[in-house]
mmCIF file of N, CA, C and O in Angstrom:
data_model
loop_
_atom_site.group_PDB
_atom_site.id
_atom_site.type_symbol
_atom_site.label_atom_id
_atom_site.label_comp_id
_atom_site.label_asym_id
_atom_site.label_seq_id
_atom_site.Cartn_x
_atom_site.Cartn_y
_atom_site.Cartn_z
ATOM 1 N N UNK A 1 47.308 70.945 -15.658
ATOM 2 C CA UNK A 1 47.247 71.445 -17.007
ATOM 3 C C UNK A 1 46.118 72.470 -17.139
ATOM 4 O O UNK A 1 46.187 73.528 -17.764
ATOM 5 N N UNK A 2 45.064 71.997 -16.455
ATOM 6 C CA UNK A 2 44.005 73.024 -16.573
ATOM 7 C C UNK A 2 44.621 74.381 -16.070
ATOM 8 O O UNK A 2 44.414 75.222 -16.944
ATOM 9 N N UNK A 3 45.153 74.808 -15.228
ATOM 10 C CA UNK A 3 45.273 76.084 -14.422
ATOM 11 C C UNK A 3 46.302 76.821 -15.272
ATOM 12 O O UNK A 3 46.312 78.052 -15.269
ATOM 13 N N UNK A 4 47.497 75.850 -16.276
ATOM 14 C CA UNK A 4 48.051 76.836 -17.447
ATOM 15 C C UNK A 4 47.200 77.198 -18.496
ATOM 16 O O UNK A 4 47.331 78.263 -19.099
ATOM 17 N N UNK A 5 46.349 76.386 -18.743
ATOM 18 C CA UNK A 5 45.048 76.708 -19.884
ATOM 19 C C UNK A 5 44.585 78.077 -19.271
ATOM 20 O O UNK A 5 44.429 79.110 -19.922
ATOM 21 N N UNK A 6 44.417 77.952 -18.122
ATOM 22 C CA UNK A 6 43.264 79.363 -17.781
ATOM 23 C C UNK A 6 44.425 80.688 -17.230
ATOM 24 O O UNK A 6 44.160 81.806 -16.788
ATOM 25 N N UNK A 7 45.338 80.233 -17.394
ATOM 26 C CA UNK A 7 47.029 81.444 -17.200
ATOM 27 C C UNK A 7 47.224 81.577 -18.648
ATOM 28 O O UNK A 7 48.204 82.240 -18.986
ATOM 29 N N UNK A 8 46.393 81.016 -19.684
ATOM 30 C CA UNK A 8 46.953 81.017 -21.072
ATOM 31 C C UNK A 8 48.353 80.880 -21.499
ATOM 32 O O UNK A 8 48.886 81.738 -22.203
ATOM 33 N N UNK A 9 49.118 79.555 -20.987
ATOM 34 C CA UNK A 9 50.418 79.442 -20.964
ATOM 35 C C UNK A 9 50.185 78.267 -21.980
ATOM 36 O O UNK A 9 50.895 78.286 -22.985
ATOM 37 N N UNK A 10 49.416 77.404 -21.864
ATOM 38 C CA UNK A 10 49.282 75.978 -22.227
ATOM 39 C C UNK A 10 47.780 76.447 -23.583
ATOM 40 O O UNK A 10 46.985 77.371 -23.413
ATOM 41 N N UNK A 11 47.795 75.550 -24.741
ATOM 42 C CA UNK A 11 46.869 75.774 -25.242
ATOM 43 C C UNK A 11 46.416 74.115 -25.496
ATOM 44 O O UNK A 11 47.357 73.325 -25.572
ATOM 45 N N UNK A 12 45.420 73.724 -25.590
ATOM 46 C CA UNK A 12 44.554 72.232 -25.231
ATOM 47 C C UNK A 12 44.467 72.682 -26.798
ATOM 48 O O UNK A 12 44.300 73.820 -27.236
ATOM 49 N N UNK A 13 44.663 71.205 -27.662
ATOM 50 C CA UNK A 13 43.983 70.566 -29.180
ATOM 51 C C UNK A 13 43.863 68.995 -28.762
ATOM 52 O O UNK A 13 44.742 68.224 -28.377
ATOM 53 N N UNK A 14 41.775 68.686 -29.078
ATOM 54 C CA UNK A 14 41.528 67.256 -29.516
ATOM 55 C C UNK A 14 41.523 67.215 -30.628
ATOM 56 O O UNK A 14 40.986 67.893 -31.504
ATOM 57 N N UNK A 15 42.393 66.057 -30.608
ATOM 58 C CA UNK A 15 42.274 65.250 -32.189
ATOM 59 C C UNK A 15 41.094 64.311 -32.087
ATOM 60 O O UNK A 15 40.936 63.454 -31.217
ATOM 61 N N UNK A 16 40.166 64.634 -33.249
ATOM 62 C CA UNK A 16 39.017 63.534 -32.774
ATOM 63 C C UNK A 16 39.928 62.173 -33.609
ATOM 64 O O UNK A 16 40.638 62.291 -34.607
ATOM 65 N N UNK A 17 39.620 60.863 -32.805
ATOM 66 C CA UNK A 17 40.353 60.424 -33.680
ATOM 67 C C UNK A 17 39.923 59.014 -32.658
ATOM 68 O O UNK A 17 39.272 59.200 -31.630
ATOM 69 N N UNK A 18 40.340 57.701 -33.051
ATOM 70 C CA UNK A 18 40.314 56.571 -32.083
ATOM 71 C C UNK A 18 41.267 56.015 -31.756
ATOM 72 O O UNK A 18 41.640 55.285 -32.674
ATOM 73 N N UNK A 19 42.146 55.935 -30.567
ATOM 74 C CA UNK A 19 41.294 57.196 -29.269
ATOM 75 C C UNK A 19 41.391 58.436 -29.565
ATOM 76 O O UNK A 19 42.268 58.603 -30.412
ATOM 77 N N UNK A 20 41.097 58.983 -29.382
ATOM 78 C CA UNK A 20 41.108 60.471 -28.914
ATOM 79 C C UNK A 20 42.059 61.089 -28.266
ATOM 80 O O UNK A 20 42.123 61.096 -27.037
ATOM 81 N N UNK A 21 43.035 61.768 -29.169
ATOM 82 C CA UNK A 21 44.209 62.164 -28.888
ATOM 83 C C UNK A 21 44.283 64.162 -28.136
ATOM 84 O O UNK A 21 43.628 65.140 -28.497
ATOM 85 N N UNK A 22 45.381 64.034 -27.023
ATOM 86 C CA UNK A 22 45.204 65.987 -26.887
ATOM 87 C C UNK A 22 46.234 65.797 -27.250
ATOM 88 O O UNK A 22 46.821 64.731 -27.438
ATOM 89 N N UNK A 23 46.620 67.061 -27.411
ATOM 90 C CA UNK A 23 48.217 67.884 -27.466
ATOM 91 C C UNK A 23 48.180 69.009 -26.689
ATOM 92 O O UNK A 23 47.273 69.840 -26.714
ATOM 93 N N UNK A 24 48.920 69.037 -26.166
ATOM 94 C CA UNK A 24 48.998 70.616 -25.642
ATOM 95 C C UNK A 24 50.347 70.945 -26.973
ATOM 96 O O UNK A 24 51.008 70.215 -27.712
ATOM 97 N N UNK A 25 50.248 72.568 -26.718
ATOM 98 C CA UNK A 25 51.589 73.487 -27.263
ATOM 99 C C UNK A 25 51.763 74.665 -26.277
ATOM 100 O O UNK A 25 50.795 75.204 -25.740
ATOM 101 N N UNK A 26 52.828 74.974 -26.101
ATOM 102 C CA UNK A 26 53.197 76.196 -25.341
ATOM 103 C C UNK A 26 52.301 77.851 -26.207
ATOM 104 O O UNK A 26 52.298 77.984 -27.431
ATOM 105 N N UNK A 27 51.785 78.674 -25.446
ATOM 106 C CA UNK A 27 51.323 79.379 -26.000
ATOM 107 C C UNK A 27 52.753 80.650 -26.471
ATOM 108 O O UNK A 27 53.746 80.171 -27.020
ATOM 109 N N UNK A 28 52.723 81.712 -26.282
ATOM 110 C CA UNK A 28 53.077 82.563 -27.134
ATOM 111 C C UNK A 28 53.604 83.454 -25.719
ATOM 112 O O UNK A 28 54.708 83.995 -25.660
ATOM 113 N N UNK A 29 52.803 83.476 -24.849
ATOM 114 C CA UNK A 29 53.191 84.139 -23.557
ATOM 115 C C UNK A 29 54.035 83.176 -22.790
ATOM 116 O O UNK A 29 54.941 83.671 -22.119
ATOM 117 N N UNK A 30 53.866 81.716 -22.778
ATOM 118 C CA UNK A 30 55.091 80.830 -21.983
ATOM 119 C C UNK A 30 55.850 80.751 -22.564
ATOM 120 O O UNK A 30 56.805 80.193 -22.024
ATOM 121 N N UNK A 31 56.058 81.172 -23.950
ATOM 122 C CA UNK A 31 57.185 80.812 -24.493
ATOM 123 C C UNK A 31 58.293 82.605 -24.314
ATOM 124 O O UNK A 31 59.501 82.568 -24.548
ATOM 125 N N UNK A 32 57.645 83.856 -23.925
ATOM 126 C CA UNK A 32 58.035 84.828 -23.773
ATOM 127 C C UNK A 32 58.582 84.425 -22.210
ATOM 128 O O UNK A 32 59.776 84.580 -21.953
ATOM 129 N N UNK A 33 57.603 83.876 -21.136
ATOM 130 C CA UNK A 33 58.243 83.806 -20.070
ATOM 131 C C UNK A 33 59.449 83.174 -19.747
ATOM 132 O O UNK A 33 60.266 83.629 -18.946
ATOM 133 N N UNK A 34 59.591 81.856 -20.530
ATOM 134 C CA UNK A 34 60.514 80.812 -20.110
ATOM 135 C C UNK A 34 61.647 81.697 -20.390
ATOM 136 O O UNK A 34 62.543 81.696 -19.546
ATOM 137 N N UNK A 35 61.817 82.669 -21.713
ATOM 138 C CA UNK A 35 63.127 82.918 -22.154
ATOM 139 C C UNK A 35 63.347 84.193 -20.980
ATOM 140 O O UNK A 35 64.421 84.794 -20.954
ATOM 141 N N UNK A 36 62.340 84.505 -20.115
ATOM 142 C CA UNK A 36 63.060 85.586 -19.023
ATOM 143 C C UNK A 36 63.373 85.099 -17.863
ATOM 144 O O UNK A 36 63.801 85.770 -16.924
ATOM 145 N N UNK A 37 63.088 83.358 -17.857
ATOM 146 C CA UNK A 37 63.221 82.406 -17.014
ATOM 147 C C UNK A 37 64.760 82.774 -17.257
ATOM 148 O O UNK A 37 65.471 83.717 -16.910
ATOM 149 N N UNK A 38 64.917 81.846 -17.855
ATOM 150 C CA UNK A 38 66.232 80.570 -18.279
ATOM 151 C C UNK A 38 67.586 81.342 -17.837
ATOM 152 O O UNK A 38 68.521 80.626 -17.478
ATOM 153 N N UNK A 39 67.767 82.778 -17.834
ATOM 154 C CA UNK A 39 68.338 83.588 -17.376
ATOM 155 C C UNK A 39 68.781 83.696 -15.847
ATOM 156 O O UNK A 39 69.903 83.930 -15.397
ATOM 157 N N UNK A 40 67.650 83.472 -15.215
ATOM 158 C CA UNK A 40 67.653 83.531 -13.536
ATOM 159 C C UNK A 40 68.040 82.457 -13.625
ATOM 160 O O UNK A 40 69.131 82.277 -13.085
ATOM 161 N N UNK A 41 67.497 81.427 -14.204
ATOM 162 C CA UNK A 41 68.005 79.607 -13.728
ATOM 163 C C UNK A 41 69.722 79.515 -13.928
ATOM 164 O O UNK A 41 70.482 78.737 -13.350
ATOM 165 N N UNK A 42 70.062 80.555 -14.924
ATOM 166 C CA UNK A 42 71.596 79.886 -14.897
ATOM 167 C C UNK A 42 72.397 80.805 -13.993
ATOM 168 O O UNK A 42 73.458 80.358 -13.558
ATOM 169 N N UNK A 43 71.982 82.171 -13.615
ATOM 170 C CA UNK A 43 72.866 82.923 -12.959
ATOM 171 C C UNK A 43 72.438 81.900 -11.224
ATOM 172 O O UNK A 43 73.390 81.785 -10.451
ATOM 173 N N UNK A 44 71.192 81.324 -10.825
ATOM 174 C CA UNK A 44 71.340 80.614 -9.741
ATOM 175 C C UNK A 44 72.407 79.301 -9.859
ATOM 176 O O UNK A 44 72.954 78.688 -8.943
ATOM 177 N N UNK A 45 72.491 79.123 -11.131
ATOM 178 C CA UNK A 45 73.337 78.129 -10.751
ATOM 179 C C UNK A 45 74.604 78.207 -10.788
ATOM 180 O O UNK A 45 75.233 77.260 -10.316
ATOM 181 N N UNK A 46 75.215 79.165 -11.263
ATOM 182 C CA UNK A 46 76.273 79.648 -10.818
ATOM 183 C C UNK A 46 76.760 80.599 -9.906
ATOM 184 O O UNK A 46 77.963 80.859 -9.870
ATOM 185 N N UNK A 47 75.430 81.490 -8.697
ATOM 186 C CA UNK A 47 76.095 81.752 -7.737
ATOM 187 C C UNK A 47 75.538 81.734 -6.462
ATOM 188 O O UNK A 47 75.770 82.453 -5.490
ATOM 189 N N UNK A 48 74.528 80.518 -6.659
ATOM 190 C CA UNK A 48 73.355 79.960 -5.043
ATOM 191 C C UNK A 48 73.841 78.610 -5.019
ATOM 192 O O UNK A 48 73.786 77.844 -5.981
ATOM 193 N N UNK A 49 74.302 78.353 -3.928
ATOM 194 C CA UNK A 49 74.864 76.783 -3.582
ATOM 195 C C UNK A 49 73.819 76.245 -4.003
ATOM 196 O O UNK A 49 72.812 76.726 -4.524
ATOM 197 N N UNK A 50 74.270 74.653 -3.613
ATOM 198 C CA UNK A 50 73.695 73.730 -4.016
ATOM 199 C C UNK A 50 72.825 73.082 -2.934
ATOM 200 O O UNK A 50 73.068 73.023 -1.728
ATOM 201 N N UNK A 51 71.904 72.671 -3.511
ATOM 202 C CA UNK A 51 70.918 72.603 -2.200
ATOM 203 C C UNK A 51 71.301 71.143 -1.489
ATOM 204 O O UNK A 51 71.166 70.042 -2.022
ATOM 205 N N UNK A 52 71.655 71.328 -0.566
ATOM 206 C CA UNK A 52 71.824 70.244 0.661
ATOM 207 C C UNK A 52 71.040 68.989 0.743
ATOM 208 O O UNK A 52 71.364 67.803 0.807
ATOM 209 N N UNK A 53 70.056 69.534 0.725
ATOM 210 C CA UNK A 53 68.820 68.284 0.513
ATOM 211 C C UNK A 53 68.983 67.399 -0.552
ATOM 212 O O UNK A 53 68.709 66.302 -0.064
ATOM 213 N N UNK A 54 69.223 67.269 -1.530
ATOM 214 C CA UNK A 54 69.048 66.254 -3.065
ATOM 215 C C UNK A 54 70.682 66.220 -3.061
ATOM 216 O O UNK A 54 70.939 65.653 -4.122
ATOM 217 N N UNK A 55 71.957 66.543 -2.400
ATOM 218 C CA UNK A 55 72.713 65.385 -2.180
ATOM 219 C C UNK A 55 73.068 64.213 -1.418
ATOM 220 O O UNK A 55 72.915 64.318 -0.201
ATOM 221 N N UNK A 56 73.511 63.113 -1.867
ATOM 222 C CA UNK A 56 73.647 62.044 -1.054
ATOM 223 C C UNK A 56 74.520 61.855 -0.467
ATOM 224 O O UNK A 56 75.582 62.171 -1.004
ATOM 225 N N UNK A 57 74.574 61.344 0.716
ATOM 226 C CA UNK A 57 75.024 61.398 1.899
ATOM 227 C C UNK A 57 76.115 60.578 2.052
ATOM 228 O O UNK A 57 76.684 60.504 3.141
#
């Protein structure tokens, strides 16, 4: 989590509170990336096989 905090993808809020609650929220730039993601993720899945490994045998 720390290393999206410092990519500014992830933004850290304490709730002071008992206990002491975080939240993360997606920042403003992961939420720009994912949607140029989600694009590649579906055209791989409709034209890069399926990976060999994670089926069962």
């Amino acid at each position: 989590m720390k290393q999206l905090q410092e990519r500014h993808l992830v933004e850290r809020t304490v709730i002071p509170s008992t206990p002491v609650q975080i939240t993360y929220t997606l920042t403003s730039e992961a939420k720009e990336l994912i949607a140029i993601l989600h694009p590649l993720a579906q055209w791989s899945e409709r034209h890069l096989p399926p990976d060999e490994a994670k089926q069962p045998e």
